[in-house]
Coordinates of C-alpha atoms in Angstrom, one line a residue:
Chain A
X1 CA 203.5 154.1 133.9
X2 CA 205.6 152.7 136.9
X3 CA 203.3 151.1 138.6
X4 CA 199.7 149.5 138.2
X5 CA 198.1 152.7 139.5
X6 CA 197.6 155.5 136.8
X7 CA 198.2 158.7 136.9
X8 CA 195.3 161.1 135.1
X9 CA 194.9 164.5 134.2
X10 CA 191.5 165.2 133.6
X11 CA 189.9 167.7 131.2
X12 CA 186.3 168.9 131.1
X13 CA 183.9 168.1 134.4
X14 CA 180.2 167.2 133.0
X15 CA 178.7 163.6 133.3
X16 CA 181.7 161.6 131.6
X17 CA 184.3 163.0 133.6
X18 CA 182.6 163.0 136.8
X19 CA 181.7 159.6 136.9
X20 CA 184.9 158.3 135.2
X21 CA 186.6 160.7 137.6
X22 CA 185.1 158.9 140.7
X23 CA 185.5 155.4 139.7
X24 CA 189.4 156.0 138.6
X25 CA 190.1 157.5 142.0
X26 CA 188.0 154.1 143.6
X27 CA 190.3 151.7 141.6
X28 CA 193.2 153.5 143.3
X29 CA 194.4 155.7 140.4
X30 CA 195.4 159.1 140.9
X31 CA 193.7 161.9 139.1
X32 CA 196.2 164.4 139.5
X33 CA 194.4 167.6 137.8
X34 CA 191.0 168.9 136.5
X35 CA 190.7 171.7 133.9
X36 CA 187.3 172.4 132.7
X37 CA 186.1 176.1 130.8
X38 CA 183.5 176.3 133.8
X39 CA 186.1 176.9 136.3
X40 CA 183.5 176.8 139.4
X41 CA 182.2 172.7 137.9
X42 CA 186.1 172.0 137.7
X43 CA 187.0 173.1 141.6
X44 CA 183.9 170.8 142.8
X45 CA 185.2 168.1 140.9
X46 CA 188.7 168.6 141.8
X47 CA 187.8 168.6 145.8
X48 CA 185.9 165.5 145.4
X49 CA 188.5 163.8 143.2
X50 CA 191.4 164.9 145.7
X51 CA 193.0 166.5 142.8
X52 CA 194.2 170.0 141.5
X53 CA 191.8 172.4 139.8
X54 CA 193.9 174.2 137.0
X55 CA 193.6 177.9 135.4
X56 CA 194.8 177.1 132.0
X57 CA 196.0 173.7 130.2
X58 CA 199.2 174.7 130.4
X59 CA 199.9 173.5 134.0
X60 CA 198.9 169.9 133.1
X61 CA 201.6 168.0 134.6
X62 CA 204.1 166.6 131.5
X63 CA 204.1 163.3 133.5
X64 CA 200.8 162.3 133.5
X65 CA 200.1 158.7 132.1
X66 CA 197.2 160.4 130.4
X67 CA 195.2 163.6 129.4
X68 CA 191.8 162.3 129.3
X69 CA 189.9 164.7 127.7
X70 CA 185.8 164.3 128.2
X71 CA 184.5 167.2 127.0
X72 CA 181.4 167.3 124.4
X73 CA 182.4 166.3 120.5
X74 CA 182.5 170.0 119.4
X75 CA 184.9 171.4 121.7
X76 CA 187.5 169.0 121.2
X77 CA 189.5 170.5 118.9
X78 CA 189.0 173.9 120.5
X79 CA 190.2 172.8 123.9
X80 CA 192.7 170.9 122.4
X81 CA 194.4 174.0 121.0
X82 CA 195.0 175.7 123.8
X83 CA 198.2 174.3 123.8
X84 CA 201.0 171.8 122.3
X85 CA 201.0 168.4 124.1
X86 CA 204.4 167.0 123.3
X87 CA 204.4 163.7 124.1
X88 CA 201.3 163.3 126.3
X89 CA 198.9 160.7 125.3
X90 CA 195.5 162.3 124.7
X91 CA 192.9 160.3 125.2
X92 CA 189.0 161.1 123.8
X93 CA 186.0 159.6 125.7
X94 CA 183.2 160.4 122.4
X95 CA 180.7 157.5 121.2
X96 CA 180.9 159.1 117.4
X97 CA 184.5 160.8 116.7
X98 CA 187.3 158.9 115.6
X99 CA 190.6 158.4 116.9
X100 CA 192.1 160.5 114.2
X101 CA 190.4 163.6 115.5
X102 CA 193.8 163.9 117.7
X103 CA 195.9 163.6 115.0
X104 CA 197.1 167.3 114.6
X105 CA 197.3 167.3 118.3
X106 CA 199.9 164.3 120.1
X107 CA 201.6 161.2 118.3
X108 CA 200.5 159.3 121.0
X109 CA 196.3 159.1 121.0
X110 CA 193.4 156.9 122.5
X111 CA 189.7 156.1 123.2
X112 CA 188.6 154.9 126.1
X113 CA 184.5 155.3 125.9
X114 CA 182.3 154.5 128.3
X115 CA 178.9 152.6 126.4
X116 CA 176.3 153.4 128.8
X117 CA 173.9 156.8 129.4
X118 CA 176.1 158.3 132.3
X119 CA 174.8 161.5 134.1
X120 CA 176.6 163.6 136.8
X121 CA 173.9 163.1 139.6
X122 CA 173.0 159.3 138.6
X123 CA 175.2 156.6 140.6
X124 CA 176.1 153.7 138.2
X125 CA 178.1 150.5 138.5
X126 CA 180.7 151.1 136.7
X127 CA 181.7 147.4 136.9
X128 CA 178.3 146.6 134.1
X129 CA 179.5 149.3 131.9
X130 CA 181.3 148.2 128.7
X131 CA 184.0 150.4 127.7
X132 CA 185.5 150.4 124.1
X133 CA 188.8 151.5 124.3
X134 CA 191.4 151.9 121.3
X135 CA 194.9 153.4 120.3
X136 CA 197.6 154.9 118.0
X137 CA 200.5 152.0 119.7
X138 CA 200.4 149.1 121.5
X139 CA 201.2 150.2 124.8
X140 CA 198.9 153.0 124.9
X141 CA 196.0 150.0 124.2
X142 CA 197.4 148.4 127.1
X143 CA 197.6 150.6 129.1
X144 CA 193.9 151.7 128.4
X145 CA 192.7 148.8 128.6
X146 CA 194.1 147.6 131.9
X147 CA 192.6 151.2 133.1
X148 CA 189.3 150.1 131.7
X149 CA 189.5 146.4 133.8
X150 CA 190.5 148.4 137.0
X151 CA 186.8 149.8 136.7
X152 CA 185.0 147.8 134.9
X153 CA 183.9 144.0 134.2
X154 CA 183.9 144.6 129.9
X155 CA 186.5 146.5 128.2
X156 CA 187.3 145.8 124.8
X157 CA 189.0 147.4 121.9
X158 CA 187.1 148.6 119.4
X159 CA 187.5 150.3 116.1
X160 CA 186.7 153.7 115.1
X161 CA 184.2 152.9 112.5
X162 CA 182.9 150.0 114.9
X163 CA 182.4 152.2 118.0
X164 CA 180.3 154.7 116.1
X165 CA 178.6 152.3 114.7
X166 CA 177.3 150.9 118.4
X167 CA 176.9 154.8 118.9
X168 CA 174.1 154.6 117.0
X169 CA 172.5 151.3 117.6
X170 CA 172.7 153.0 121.0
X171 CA 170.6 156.3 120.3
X172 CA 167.6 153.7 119.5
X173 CA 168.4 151.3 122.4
X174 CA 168.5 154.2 124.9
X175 CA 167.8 158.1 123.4
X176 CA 164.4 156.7 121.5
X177 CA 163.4 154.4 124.2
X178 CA 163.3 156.8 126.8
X179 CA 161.5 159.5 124.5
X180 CA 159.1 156.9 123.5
X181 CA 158.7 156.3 127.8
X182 CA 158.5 160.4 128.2
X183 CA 155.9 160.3 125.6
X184 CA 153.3 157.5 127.3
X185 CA 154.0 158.5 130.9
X186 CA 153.4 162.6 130.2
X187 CA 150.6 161.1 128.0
X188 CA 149.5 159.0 130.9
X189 CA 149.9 161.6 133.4
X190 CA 148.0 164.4 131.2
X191 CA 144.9 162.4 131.4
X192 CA 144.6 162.4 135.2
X193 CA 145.8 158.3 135.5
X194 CA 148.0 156.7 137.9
X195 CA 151.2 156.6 135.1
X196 CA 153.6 154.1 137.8
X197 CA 150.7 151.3 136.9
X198 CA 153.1 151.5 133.8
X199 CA 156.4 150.6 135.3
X200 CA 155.8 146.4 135.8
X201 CA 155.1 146.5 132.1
X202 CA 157.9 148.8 130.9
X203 CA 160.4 146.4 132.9
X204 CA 159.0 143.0 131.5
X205 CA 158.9 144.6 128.1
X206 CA 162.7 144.8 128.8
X207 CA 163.7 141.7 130.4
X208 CA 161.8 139.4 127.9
X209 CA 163.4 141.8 124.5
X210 CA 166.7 141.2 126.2
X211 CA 166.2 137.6 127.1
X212 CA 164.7 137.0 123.4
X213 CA 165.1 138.3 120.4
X214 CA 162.9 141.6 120.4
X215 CA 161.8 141.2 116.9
X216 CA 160.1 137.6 118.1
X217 CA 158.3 139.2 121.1
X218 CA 156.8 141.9 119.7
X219 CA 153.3 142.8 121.0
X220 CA 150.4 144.9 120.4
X221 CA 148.0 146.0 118.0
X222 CA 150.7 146.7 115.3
X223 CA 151.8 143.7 115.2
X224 CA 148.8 141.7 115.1
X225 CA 147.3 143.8 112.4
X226 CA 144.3 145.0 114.8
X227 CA 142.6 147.6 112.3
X228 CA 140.3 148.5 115.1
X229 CA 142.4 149.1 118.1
X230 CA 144.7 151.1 116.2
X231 CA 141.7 153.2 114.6
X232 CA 140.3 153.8 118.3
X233 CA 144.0 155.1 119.5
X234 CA 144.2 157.2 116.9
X235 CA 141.1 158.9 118.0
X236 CA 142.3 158.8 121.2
X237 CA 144.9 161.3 120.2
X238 CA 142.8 163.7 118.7
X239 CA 143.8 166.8 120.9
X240 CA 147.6 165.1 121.1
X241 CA 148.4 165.7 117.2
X242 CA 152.3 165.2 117.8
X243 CA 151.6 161.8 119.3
X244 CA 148.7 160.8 116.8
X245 CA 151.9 161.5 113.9
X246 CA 154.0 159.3 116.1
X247 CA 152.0 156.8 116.6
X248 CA 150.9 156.5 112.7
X249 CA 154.9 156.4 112.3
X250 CA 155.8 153.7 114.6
X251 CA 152.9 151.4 113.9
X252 CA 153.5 151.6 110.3
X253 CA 157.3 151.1 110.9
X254 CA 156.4 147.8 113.2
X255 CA 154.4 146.5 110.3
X256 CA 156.6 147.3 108.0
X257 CA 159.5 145.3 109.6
X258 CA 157.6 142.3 110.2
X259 CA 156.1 141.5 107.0
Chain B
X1 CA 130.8 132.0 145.1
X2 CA 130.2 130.0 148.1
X3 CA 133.9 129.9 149.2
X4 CA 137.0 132.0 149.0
X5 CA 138.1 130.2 145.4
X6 CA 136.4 130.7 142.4
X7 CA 135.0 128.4 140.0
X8 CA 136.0 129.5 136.7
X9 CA 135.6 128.5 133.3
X10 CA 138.2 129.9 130.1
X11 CA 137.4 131.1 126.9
X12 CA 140.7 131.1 124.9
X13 CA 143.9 129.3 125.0
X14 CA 146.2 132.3 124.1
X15 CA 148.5 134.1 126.1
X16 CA 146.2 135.5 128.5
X17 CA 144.0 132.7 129.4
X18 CA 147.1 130.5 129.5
X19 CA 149.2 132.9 132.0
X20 CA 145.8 133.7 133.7
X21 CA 145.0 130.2 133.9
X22 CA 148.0 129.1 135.3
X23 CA 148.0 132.2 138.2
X24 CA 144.2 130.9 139.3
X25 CA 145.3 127.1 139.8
X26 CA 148.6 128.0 141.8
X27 CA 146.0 130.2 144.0
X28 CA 144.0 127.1 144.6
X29 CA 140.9 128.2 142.5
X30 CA 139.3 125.8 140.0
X31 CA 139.7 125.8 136.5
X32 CA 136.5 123.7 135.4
X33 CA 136.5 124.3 131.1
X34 CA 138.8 125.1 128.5
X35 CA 137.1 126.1 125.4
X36 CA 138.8 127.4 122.7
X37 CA 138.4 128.1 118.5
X38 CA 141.7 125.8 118.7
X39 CA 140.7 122.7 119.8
X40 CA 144.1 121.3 120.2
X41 CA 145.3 124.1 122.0
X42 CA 142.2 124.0 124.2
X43 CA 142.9 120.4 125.0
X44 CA 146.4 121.2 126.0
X45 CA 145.8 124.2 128.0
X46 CA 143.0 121.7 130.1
X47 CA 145.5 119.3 130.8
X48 CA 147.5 121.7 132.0
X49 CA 144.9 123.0 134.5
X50 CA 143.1 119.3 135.6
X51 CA 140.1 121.6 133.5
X52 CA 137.9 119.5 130.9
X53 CA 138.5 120.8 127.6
X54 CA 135.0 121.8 125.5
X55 CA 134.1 120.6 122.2
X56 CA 131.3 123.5 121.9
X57 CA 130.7 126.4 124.3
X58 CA 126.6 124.5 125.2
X59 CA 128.3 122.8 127.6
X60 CA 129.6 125.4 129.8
X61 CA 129.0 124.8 133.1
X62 CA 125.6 127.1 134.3
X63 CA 126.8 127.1 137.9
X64 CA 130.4 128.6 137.6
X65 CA 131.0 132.1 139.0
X66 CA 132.3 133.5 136.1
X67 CA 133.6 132.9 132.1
X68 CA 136.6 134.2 132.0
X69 CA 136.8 135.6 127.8
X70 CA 140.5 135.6 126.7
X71 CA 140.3 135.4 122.9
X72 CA 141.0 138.0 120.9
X73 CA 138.9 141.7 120.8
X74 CA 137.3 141.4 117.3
X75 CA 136.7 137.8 118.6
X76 CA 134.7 138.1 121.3
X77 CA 131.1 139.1 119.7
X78 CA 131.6 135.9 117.5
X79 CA 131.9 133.9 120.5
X80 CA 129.5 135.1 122.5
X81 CA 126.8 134.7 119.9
X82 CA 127.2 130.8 120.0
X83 CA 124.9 130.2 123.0
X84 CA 122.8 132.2 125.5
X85 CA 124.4 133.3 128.9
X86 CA 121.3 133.4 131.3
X87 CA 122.6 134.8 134.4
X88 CA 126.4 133.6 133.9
X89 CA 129.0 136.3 135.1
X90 CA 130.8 137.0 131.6
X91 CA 134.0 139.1 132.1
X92 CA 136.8 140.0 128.9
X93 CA 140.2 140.4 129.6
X94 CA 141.1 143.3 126.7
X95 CA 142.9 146.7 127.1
X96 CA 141.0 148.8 124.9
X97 CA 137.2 147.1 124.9
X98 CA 134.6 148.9 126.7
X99 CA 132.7 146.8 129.2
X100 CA 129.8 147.6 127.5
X101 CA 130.6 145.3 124.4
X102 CA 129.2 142.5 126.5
X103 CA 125.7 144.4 127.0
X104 CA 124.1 142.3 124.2
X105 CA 125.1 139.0 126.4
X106 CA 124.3 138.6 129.7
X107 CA 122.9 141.1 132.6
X108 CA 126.4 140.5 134.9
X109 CA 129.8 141.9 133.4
X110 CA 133.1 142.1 133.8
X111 CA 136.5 143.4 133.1
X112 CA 139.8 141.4 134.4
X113 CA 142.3 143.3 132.4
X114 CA 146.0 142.3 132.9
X115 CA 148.2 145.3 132.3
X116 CA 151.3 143.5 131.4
X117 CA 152.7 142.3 128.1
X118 CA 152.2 138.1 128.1
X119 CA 153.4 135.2 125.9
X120 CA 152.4 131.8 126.0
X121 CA 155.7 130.6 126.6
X122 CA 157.6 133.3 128.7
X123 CA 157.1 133.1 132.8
X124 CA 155.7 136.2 134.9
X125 CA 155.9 136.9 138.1
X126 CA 151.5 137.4 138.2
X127 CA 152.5 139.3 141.7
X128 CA 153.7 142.1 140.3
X129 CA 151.5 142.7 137.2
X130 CA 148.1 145.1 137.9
X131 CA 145.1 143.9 137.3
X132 CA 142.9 146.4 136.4
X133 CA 139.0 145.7 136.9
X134 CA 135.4 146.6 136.5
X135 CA 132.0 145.6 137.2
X136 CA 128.6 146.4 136.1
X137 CA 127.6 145.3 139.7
X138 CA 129.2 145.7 142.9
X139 CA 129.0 142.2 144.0
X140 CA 130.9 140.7 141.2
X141 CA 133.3 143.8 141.6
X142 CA 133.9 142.2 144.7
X143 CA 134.5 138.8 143.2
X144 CA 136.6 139.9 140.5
X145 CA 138.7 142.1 142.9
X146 CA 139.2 139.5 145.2
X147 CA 140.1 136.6 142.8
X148 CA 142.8 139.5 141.3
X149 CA 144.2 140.0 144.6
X150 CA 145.0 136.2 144.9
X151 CA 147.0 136.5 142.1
X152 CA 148.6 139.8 142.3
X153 CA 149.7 143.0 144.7
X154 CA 148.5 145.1 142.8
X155 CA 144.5 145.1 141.8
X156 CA 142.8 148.6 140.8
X157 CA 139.1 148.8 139.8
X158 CA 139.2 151.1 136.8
X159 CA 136.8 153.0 134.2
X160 CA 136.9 151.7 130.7
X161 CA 137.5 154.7 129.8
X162 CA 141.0 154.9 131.6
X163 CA 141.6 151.1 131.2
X164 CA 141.6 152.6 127.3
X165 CA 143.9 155.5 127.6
X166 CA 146.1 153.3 130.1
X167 CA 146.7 150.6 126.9
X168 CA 147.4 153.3 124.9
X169 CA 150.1 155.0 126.9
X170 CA 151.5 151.2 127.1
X171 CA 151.7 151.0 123.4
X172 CA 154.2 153.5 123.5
X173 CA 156.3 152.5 126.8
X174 CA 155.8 148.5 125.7
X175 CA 155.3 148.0 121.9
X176 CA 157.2 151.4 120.7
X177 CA 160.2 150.4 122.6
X178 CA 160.7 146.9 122.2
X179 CA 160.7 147.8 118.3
X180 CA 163.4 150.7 119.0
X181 CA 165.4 147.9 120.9
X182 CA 164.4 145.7 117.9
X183 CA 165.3 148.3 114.9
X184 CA 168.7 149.0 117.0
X185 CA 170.0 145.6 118.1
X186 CA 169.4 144.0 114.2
X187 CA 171.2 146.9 113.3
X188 CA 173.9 146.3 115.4
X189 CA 174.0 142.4 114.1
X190 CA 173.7 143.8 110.5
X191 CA 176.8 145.5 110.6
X192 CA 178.8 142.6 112.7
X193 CA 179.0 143.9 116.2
X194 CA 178.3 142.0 119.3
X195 CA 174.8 143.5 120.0
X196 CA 174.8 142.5 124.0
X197 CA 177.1 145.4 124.4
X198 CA 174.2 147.7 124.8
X199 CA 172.6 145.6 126.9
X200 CA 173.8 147.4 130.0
X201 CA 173.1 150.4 128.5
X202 CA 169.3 149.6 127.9
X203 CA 168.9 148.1 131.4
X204 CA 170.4 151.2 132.9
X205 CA 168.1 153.7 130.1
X206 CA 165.1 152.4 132.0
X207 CA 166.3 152.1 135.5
X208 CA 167.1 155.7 135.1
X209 CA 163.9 156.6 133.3
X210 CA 162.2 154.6 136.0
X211 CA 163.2 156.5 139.2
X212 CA 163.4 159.9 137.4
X213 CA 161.3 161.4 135.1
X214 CA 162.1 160.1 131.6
X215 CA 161.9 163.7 129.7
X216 CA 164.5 165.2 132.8
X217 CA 167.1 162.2 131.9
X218 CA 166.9 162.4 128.3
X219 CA 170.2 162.2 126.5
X220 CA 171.6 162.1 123.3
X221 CA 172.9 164.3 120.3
X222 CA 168.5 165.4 119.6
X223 CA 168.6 167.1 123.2
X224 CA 171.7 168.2 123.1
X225 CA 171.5 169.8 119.5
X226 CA 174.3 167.9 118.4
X227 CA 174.1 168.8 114.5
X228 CA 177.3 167.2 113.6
X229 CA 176.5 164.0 115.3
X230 CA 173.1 163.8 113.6
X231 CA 174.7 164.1 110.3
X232 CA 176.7 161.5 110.9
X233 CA 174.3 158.8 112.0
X234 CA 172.0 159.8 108.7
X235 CA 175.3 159.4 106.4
X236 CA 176.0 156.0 108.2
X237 CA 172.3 154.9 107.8
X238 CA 172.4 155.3 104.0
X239 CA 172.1 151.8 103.2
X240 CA 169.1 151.1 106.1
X241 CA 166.8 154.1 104.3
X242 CA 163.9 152.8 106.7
X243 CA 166.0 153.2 109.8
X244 CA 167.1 156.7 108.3
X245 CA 163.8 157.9 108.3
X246 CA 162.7 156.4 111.8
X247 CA 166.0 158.7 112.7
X248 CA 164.5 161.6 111.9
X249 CA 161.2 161.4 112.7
X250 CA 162.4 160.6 116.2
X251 CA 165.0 163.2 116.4
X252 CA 162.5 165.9 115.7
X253 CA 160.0 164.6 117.8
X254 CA 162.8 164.7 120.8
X255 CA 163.8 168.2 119.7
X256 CA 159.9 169.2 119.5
X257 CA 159.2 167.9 122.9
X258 CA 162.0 169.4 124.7
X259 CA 161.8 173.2 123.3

């Protein structure tokens, strides 16, 4: 790296590289190439990244600071394959694989993951989102890292084992919250009622777990141990059977956990 | 009612009639009576609204245009046995209660139903929470629906039928979730990580589930069918089994729900 500004090769064009994509190019980095297997996704991104849309890996420019490679945790290794990567430093963007998954690939390997639920068509300040970088030599981790603070207010290195570790605290803080909100407001919706009356208490529910400690700002019938409540919701649910098991599940979890 | 505020007297000193209370004496009605199973908490909550606190619920005042019953739902009958209500507006302030529970009571009834999760001891912005009401007569409709809007933007007279179904769809988008964020941020603090890294990831979860609909934003390795991934969030839960099986059930409700 000669200067303060990068200069990326990108590979794969879903909702990690596009938004990563954009925000690198806004911090003044240069993302010099895009190769994705859906050729048409990687000639949109390209045009919109000011940057080349390649064939075949092997055009990716030898001088690149970095190959960073955001394509889903299965194809990896696949794409990876394609060709021999010298002395490139690949980079992974994945919540759950380790580092060593480069291993057979470059000497020279990274993280850089970006914590947060990131879709193509979803703007998102980039500056809130935490990303967890890590590397196989100092200068790589430096490198990422003073990537990350170009585009973001957190980075911090993290370990392997660490970051899929928050991976997973992750798929209850987000995945199983927003199935447990498709759940109520298809529920809601289903029985003919007006489901955005849900939305103030959905974001107090959130502000007050985040401001407290969730588990001391619990509410509901659960909870409090309402036998009766919880015996007329269940009826409720009669003609919604996968929702009566969940709820049976949940509620006995909550009590569970707090006694 | 004789003037645009209301003279009101509480039964209950517990989150509701506390935050309830509060919202009435900011909009300039009177608070007259406190009376609560908890004397001491009774006495405090007065104090805190220039009320009188009650020793016994005889000396509610006959002239005040409503009682306002905050206590608990397998409370309420209890209560209400310990005097006679002549001609006294009674309304309850529960979720899942049917208006009808106060038939045995008094000839004028109520329902001032906050739909909005409330401590004690945590501010809310009244403004923004519905209030969802009823009426066995239109007159104290009227009265209850005016004394909500004084308090809130947002006041909807609704069946207690759909007041019931509405509490149930926000057990799941206000109890379920808070104890996802509370199974996945202990977890986090279990294993030694900084759990306020996903806090911009659950902020931006429900912004995002918020403006779209949640099951169209859903991510994760459940929707995506990420076997490998799955497998390894089970082998890392071995040593939380409960969390392991609140995995699973949650997975394959996601993966039920989407195919």
């Amino acid at each position: 790296m000669n200067s303060s500004f990068c200069r990326i090769v990108l590979i794969g064009s879903g909702n990690v590289a596009t938004r990563l994509g954009k925000a690198f190019r806004s911090a003044g980095h240069s993302v010099l190439q895009v190769w994705s297997r859906n050729r048409e996704h990687a000639e949109v991104l390209a045009r919109e990244l000011g940057a080349e849309a390649l064939r075949h890996p092997d055009a990716i420019e030898a001088t690149a600071d970095l190959v960073l490679v955001a394509v889903s945790d299965s194809a990896i290794e696949n794409v990876l394959g394609l060709r021999s990567w010298d002395n490139l430093l690949l980079v992974h963007t994945s919540g759950s694989l380790p580092m060593d998954v480069l291993v057979p690939f470059s000497t020279r390997r990274g993280v850089f993951y970006p914590f947060q639920t990131l879709s193509r068509q979803v703007e998102v300040n980039m500056q809130e989102v935490p990303v967890l970088t890590e590397a196989s030599n100092e200068n790589d981790l430096a490198l990422l890292n003073h990537l990350g603070k170009s585009i973001s207010g957190r980075v911090q290195p993290v370990s392997s084992e660490e970051r899929a570790r928050l991976h997973l605290a992750g798929v209850f803080c987000s995945n199983f919250i927003n199935h447990m909100l498709a759940l109520g407001m298809e529920y809601a919706r289903k029985e003919g009622l007006d489901s955005t009356l849900l939305d103030p208490l959905i974001r107090e529910t959130v502000r007050k777990a985040l401001e407290n400690n969730p588990r001391e700002v619990q509410t509901g019938p659960a909870v409090r141990g309402d036998a009766n409540v919880i015996k007329k919701h269940l009826s409720l649910l009669e003609s919604h059977p996968d929702l009566q098991k969940m709820y049976t599940f949940v509620t006995e979890s909550i009590q569970a956990f707090h006694h």
